[in-house]
CSV table of N, CA and C in Angstrom, one decimal:
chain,number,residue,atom,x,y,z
A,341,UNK,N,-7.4,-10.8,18.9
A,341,UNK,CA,-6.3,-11.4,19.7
A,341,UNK,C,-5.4,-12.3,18.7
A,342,UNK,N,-4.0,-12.8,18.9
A,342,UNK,CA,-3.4,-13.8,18.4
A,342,UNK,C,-2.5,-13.0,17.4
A,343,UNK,N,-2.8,-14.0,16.3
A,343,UNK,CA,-2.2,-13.8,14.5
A,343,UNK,C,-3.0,-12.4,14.3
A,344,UNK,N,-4.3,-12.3,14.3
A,344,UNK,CA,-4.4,-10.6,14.0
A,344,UNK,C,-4.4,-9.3,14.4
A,345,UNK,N,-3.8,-9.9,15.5
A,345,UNK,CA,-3.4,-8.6,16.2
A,345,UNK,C,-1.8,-8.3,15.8
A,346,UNK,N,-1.2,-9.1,15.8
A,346,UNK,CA,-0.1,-8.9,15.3
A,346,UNK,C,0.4,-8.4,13.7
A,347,UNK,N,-0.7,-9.0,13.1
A,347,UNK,CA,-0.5,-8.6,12.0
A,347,UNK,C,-0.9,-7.4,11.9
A,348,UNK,N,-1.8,-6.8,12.2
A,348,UNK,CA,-2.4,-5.6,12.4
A,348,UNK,C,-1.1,-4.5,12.8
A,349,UNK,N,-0.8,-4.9,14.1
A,349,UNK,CA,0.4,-4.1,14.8
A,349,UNK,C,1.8,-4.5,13.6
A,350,UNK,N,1.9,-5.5,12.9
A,350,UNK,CA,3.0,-5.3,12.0
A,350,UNK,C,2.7,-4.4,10.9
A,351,UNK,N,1.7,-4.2,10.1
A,351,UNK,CA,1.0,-3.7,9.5
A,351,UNK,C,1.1,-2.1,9.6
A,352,UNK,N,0.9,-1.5,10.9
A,352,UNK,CA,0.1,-0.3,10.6
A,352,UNK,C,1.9,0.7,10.1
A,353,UNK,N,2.9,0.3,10.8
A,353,UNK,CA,4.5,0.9,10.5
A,353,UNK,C,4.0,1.1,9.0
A,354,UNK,N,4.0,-0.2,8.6
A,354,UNK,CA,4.2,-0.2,6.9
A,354,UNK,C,3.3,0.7,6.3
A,355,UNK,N,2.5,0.5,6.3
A,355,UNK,CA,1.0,1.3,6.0
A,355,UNK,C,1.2,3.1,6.1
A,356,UNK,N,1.9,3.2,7.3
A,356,UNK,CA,2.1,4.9,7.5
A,356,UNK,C,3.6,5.2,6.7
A,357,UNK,N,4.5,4.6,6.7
A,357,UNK,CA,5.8,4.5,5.3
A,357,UNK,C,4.7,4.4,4.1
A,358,UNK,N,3.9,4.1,3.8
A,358,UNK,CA,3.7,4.1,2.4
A,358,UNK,C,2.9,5.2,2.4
A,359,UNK,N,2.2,5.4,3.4
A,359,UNK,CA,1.2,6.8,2.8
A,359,UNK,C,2.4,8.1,2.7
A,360,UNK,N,3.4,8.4,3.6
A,360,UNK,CA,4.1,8.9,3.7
A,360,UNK,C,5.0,9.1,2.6
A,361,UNK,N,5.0,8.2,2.3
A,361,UNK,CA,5.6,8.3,1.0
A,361,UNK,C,5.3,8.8,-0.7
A,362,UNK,N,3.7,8.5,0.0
A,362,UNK,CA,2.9,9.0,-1.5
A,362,UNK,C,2.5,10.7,-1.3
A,363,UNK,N,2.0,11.3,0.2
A,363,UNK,CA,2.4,12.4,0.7
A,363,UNK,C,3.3,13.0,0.5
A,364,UNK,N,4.4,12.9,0.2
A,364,UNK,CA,5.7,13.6,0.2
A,364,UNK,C,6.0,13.9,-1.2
A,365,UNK,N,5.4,13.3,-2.0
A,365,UNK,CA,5.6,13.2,-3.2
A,365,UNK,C,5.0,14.8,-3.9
A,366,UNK,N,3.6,14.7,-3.5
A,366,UNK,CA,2.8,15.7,-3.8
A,366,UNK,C,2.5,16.7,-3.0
A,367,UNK,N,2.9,16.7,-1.7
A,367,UNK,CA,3.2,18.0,-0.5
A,367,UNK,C,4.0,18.0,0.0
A,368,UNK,N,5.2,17.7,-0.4
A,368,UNK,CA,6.4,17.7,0.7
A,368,UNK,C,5.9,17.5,2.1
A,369,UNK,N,7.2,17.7,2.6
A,369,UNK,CA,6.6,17.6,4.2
A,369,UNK,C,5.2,18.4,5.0
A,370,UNK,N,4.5,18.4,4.0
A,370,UNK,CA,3.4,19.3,5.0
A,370,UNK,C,2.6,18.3,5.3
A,371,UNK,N,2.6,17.1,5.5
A,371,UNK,CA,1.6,15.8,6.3
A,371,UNK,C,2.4,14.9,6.2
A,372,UNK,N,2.2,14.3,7.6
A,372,UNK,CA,2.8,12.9,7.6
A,372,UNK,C,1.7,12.3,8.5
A,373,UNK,N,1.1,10.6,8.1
A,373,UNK,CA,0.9,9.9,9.1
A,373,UNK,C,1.3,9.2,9.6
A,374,UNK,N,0.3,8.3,11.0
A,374,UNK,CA,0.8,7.5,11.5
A,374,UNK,C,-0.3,6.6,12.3
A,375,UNK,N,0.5,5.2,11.8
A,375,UNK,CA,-1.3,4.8,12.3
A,375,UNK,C,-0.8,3.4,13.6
A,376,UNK,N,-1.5,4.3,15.0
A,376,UNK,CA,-1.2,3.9,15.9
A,376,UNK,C,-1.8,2.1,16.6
A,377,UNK,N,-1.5,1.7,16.8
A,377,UNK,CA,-2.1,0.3,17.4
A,377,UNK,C,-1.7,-0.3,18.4
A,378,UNK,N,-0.9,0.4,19.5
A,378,UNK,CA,-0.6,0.2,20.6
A,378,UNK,C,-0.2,1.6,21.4
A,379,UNK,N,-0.9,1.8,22.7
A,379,UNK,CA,0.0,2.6,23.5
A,379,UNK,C,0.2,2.4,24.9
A,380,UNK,N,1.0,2.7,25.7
A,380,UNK,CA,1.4,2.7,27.0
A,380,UNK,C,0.0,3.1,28.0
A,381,UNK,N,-0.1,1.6,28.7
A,381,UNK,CA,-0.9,2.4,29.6
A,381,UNK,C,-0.4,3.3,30.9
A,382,UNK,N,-1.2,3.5,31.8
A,382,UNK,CA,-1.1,5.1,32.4
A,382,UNK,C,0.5,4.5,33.3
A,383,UNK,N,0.9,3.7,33.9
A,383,UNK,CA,1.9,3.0,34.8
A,383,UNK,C,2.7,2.7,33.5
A,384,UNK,N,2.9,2.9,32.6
A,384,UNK,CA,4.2,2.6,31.5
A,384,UNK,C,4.8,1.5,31.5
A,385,UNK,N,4.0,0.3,32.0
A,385,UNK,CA,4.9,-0.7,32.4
A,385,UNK,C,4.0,-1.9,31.5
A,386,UNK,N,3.0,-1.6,30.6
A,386,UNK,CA,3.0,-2.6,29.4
A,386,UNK,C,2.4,-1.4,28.5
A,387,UNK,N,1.6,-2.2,27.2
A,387,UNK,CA,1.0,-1.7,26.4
A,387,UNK,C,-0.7,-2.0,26.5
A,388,UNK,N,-1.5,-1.5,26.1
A,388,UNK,CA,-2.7,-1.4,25.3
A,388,UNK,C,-3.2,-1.4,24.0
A,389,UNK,N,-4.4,-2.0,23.5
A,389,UNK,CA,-4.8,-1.9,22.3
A,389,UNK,C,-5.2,-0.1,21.8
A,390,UNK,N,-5.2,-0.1,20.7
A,390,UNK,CA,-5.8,1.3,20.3
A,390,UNK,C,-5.7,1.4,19.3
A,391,UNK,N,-6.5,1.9,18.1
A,391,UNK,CA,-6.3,2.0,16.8
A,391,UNK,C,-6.9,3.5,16.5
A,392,UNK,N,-5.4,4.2,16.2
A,392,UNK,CA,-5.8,5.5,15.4
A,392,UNK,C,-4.9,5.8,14.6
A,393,UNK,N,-5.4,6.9,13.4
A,393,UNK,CA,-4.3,7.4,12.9
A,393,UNK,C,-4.4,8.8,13.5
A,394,UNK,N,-3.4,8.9,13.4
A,394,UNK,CA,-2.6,10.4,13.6
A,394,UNK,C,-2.6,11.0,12.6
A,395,UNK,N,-2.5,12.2,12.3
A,395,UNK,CA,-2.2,13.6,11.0
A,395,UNK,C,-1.6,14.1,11.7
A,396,UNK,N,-0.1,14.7,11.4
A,396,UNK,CA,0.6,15.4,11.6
A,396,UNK,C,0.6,16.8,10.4
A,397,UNK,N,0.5,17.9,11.2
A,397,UNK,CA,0.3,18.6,10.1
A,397,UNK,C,1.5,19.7,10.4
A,398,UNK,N,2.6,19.6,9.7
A,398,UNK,CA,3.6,20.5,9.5
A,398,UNK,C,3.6,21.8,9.4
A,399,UNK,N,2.6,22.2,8.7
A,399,UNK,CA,2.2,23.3,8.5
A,399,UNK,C,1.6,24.1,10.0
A,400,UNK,N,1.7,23.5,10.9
A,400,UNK,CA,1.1,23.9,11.7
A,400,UNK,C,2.2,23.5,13.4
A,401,UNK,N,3.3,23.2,13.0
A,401,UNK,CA,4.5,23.0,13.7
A,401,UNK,C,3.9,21.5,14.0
A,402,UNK,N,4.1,20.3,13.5
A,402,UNK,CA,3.9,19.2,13.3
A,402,UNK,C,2.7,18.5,14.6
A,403,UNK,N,1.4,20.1,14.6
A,403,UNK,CA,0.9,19.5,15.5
A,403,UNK,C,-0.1,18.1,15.0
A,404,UNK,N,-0.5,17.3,15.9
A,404,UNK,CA,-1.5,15.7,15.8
A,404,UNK,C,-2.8,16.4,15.4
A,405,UNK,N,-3.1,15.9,14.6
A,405,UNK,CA,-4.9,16.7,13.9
A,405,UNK,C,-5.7,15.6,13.6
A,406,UNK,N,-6.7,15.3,13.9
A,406,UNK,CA,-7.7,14.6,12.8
A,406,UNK,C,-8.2,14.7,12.0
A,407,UNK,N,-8.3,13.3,11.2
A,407,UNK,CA,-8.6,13.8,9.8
A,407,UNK,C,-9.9,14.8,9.6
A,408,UNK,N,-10.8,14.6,10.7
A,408,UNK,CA,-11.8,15.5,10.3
A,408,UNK,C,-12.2,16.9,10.4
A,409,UNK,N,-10.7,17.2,11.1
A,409,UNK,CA,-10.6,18.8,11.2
A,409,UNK,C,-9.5,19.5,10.0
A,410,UNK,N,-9.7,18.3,9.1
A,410,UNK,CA,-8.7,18.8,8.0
A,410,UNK,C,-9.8,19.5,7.3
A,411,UNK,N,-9.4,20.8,5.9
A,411,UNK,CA,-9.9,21.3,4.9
A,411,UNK,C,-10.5,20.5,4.0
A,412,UNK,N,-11.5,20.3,3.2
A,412,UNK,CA,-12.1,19.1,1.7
A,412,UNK,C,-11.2,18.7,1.5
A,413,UNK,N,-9.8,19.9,0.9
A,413,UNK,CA,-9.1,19.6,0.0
A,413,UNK,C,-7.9,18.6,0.7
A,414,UNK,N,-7.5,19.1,1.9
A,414,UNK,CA,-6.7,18.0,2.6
A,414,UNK,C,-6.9,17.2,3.0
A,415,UNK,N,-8.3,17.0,3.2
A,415,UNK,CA,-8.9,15.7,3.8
A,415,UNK,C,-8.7,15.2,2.4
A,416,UNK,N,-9.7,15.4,1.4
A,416,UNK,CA,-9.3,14.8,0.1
A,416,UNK,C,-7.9,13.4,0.3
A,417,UNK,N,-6.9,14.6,0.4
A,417,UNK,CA,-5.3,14.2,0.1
A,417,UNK,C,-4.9,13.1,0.9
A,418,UNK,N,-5.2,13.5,2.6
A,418,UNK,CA,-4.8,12.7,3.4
A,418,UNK,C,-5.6,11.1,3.0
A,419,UNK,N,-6.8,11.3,3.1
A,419,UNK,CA,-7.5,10.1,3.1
A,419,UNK,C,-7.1,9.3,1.7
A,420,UNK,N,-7.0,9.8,0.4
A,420,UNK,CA,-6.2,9.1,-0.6
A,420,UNK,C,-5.2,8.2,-0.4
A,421,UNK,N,-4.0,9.4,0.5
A,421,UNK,CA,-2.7,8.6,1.0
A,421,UNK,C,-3.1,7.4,1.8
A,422,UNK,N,-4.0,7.4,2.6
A,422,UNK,CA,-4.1,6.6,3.2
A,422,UNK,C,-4.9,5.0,2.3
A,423,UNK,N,-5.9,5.4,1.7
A,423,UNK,CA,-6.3,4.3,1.4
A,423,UNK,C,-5.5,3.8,0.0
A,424,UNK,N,-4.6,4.6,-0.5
A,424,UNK,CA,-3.6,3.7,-1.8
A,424,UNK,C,-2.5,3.0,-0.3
A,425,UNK,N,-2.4,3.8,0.7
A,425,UNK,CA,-1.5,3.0,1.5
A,425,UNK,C,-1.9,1.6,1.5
A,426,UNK,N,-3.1,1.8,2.1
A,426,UNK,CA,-3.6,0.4,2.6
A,426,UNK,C,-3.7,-0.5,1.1
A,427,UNK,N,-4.3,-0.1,0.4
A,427,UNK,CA,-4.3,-1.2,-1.1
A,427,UNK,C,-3.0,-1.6,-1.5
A,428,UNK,N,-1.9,-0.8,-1.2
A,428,UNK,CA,-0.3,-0.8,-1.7
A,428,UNK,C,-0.2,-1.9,-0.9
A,429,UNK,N,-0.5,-2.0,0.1
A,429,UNK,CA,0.4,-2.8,1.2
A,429,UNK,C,-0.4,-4.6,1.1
A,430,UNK,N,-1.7,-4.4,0.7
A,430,UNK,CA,-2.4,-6.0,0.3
A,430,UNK,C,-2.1,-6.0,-1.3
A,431,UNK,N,-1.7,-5.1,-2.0
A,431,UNK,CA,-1.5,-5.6,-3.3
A,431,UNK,C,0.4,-6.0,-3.1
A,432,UNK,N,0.7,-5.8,-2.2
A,432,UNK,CA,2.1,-6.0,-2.3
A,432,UNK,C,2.3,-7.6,-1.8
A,433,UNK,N,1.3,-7.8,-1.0
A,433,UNK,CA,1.0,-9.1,-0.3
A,433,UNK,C,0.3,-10.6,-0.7
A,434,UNK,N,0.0,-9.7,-2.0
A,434,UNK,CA,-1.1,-10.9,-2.6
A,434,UNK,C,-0.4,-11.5,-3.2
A,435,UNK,N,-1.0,-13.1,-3.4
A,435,UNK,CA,-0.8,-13.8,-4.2
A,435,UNK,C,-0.7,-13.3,-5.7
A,436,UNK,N,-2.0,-12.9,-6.1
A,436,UNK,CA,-2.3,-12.2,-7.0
A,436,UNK,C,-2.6,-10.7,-7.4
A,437,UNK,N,-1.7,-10.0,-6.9
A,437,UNK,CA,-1.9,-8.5,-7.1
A,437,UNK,C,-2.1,-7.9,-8.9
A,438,UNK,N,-3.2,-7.3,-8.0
A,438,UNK,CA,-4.0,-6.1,-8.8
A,438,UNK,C,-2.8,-5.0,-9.5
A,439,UNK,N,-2.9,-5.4,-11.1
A,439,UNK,CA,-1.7,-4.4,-12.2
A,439,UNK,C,-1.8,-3.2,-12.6
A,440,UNK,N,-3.5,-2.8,-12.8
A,440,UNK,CA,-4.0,-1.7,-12.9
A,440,UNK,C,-4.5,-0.8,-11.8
A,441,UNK,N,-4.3,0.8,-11.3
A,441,UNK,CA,-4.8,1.0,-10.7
A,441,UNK,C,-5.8,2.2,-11.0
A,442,UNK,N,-7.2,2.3,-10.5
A,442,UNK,CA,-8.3,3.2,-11.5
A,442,UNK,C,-9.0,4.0,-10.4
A,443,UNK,N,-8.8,5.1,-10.9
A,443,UNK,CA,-9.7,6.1,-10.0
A,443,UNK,C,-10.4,7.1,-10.9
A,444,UNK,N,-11.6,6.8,-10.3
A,444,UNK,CA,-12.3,8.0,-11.1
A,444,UNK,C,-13.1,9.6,-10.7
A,445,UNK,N,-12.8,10.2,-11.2
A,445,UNK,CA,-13.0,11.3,-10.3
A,445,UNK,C,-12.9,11.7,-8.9
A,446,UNK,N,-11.6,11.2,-9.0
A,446,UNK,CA,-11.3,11.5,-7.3
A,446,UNK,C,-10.7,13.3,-7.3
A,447,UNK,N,-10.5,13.4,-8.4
A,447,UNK,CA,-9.8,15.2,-7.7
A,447,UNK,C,-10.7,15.7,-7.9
A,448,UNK,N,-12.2,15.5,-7.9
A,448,UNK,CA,-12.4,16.7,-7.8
A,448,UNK,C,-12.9,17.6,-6.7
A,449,UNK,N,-12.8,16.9,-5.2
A,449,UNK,CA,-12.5,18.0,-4.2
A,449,UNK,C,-10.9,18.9,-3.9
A,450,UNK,N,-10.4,18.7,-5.3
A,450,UNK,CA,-8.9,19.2,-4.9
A,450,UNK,C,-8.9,20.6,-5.7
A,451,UNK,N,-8.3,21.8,-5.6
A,451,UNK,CA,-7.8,22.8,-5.7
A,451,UNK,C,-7.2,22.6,-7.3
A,452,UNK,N,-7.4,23.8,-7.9
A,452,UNK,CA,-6.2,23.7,-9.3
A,452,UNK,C,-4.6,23.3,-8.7
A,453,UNK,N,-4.4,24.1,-7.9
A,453,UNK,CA,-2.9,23.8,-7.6
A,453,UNK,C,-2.5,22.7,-6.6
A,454,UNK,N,-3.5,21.5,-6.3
A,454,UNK,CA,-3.2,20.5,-5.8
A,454,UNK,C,-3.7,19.4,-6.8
A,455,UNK,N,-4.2,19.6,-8.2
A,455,UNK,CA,-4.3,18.7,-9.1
A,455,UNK,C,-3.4,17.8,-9.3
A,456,UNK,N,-2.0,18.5,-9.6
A,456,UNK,CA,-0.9,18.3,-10.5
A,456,UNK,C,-0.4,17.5,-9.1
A,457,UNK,N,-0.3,17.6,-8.1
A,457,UNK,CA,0.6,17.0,-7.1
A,457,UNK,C,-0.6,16.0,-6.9
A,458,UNK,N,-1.9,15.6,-7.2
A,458,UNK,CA,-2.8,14.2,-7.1
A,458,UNK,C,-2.0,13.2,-7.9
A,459,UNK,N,-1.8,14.1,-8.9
A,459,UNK,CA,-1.7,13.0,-10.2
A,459,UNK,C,-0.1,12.4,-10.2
A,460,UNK,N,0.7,13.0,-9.4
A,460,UNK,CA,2.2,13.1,-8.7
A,460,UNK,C,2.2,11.7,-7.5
A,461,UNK,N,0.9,11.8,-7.4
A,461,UNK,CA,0.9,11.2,-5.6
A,461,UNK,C,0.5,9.2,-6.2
A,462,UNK,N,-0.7,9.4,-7.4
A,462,UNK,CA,-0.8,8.5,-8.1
A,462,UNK,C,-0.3,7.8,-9.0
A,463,UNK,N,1.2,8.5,-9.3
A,463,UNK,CA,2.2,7.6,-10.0
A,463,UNK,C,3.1,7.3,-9.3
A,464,UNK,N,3.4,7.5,-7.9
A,464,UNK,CA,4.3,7.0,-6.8
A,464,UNK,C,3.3,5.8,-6.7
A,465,UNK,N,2.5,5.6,-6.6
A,465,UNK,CA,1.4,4.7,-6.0
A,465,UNK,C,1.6,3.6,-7.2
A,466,UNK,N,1.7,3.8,-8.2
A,466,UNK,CA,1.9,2.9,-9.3
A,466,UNK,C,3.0,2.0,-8.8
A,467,UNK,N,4.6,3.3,-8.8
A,467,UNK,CA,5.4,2.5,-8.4
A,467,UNK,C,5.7,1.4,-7.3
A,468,UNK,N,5.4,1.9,-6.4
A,468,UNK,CA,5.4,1.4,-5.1
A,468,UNK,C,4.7,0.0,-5.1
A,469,UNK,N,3.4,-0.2,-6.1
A,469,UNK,CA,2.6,-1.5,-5.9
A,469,UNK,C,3.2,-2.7,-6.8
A,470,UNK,N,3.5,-1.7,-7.4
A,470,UNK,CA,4.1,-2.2,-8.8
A,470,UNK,C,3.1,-2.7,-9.8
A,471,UNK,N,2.6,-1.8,-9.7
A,471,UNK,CA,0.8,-2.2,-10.9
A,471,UNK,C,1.8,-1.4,-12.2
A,472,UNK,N,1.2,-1.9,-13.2
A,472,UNK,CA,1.6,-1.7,-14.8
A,472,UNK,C,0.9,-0.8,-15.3
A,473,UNK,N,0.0,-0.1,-14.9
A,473,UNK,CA,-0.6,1.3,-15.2
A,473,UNK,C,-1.8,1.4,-14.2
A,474,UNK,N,-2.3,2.6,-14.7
A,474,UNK,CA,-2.6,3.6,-14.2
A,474,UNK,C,-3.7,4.5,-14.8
A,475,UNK,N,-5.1,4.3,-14.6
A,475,UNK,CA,-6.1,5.0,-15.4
A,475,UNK,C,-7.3,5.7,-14.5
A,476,UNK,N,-6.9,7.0,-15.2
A,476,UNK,CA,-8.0,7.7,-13.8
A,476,UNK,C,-8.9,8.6,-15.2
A,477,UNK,N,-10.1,9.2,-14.6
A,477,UNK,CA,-10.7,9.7,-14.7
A,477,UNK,C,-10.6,11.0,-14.5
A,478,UNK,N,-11.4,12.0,-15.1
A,478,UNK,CA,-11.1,13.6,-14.8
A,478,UNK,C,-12.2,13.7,-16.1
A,479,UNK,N,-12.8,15.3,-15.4
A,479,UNK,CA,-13.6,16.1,-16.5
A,479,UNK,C,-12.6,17.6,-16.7
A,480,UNK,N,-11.4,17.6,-15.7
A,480,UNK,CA,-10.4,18.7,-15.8
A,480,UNK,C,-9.1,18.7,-16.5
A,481,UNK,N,-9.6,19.4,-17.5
A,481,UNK,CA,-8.4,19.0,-18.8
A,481,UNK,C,-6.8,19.4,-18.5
A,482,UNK,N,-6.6,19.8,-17.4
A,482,UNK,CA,-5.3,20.5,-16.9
A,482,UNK,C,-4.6,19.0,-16.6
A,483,UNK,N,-5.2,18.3,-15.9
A,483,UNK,CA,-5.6,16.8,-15.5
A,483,UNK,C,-4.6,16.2,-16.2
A,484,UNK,N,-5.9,15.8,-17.2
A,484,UNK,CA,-5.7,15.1,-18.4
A,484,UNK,C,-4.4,15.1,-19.0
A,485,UNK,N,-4.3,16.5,-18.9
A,485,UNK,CA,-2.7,16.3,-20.0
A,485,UNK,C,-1.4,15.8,-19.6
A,486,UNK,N,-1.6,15.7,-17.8
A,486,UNK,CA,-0.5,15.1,-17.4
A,486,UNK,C,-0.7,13.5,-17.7
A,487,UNK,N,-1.1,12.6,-18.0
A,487,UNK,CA,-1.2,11.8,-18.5
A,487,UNK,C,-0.3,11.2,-19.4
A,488,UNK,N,-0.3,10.2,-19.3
A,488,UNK,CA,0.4,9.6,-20.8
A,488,UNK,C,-0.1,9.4,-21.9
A,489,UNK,N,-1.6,9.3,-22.0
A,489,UNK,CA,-2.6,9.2,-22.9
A,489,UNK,C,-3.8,9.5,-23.1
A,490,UNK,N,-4.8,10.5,-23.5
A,490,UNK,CA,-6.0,10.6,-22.9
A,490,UNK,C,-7.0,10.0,-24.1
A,491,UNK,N,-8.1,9.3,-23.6
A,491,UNK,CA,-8.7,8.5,-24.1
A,491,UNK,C,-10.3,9.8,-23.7
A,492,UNK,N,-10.8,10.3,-25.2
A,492,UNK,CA,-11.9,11.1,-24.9
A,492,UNK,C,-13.5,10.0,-24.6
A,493,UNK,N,-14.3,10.5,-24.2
A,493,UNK,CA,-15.7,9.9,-24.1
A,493,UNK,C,-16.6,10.3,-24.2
A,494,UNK,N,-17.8,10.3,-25.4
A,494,UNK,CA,-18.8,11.0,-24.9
A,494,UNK,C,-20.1,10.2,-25.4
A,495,UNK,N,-21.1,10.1,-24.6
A,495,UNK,CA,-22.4,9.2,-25.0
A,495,UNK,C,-21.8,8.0,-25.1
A,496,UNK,N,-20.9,7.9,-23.9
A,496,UNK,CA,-20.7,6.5,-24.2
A,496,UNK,C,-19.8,5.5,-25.1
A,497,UNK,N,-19.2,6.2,-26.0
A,497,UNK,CA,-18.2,5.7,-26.8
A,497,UNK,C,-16.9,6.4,-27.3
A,498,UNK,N,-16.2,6.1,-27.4
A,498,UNK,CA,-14.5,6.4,-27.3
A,498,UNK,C,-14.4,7.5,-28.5
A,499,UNK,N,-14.3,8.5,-28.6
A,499,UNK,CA,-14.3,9.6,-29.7
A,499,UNK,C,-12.7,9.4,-30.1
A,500,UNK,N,-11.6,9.7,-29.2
A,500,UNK,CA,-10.5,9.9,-29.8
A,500,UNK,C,-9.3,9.3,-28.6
A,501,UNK,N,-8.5,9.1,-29.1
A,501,UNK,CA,-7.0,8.4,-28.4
A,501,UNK,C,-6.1,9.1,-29.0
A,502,UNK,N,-5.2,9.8,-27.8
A,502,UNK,CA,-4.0,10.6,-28.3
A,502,UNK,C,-3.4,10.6,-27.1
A,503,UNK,N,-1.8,10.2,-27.3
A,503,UNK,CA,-0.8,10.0,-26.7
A,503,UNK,C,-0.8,11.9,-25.9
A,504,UNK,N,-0.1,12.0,-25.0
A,504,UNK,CA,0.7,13.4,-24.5
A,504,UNK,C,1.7,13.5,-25.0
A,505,UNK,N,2.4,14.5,-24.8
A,505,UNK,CA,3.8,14.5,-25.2
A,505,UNK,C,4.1,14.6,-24.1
């Protein structure tokens, strides 16, 4: 009730613009969400509480899906967008926001040909927070080379550092 409900209902607009935005980056319009926290009750004559998100899946004539009837790999995607949404939107808020952002082996429920649009989806996400870099992990050297730098590892200590071109 009160201050957090409102903030919550100010919140969820912003939250679905930013996932939407990190989505679009790396699938074009084939997903959009939207994260609901009010709707009409049955007499349309106020509102109700309710908290969902929606998946819109384009691909499918922009029918409402949940996430749990998505594929690994789009669940993967969606749920990413979503949670850099949500960290974008408190790192944009903080006092002291977070400059690095670090993921480690998150692609690997994703497809070779949705690799390249992860790693697409995670430098919109840079921008957007305005964090100063950006360090992920991968054992998929296709990965790696989109990078700006890949730093090797093995047993534990740093074998080699070489820039990309």
């Amino acid at each position: 009730d009160g201050i957090q409900r409102l903030e919550i209902d100010a919140a969820g607009p912003v939250v679905s613009d930013l996932a939407n935005q990190l989505l679009e980056v790396g699938w074009g319009p084939r997903f959009g969400v939207q994260i609901v926290t009010q709707v009409a009750t049955a007499d349309k004559k106020d509102f109700k509480e309710r908290f969902t998100i929606e998946v819109l899946d384009n691909s499918q004539g922009g029918e409402v899906r949940d996430i749990g009837d998505l594929s690994g790999g789009e669940r993967v995607v969606v749920e990413e967008a979503l949670r850099a949404a949500l960290a974008c939107y408190v790192n944009l808020r903080s006092r002291q926001p977070c400059r690095t952002i670090w993921r480690d082996e998150a692609d690997g429920g994703l497809s070779a040909e949705a690799g390249p649009a992860y790693i697409a989806m995670l430098r919109k996400l840079k921008d957007l927070s305005g964090a100063e870099q950006l360090l992920f992990c991968t054992h998929r050297q296709e990965l790696a080379e989109l990078a700006d730098a890949i730093v090797e590892v093995a047993d534990g200590r740093v074998i080699s550092i070489r820039k990309v071109a």
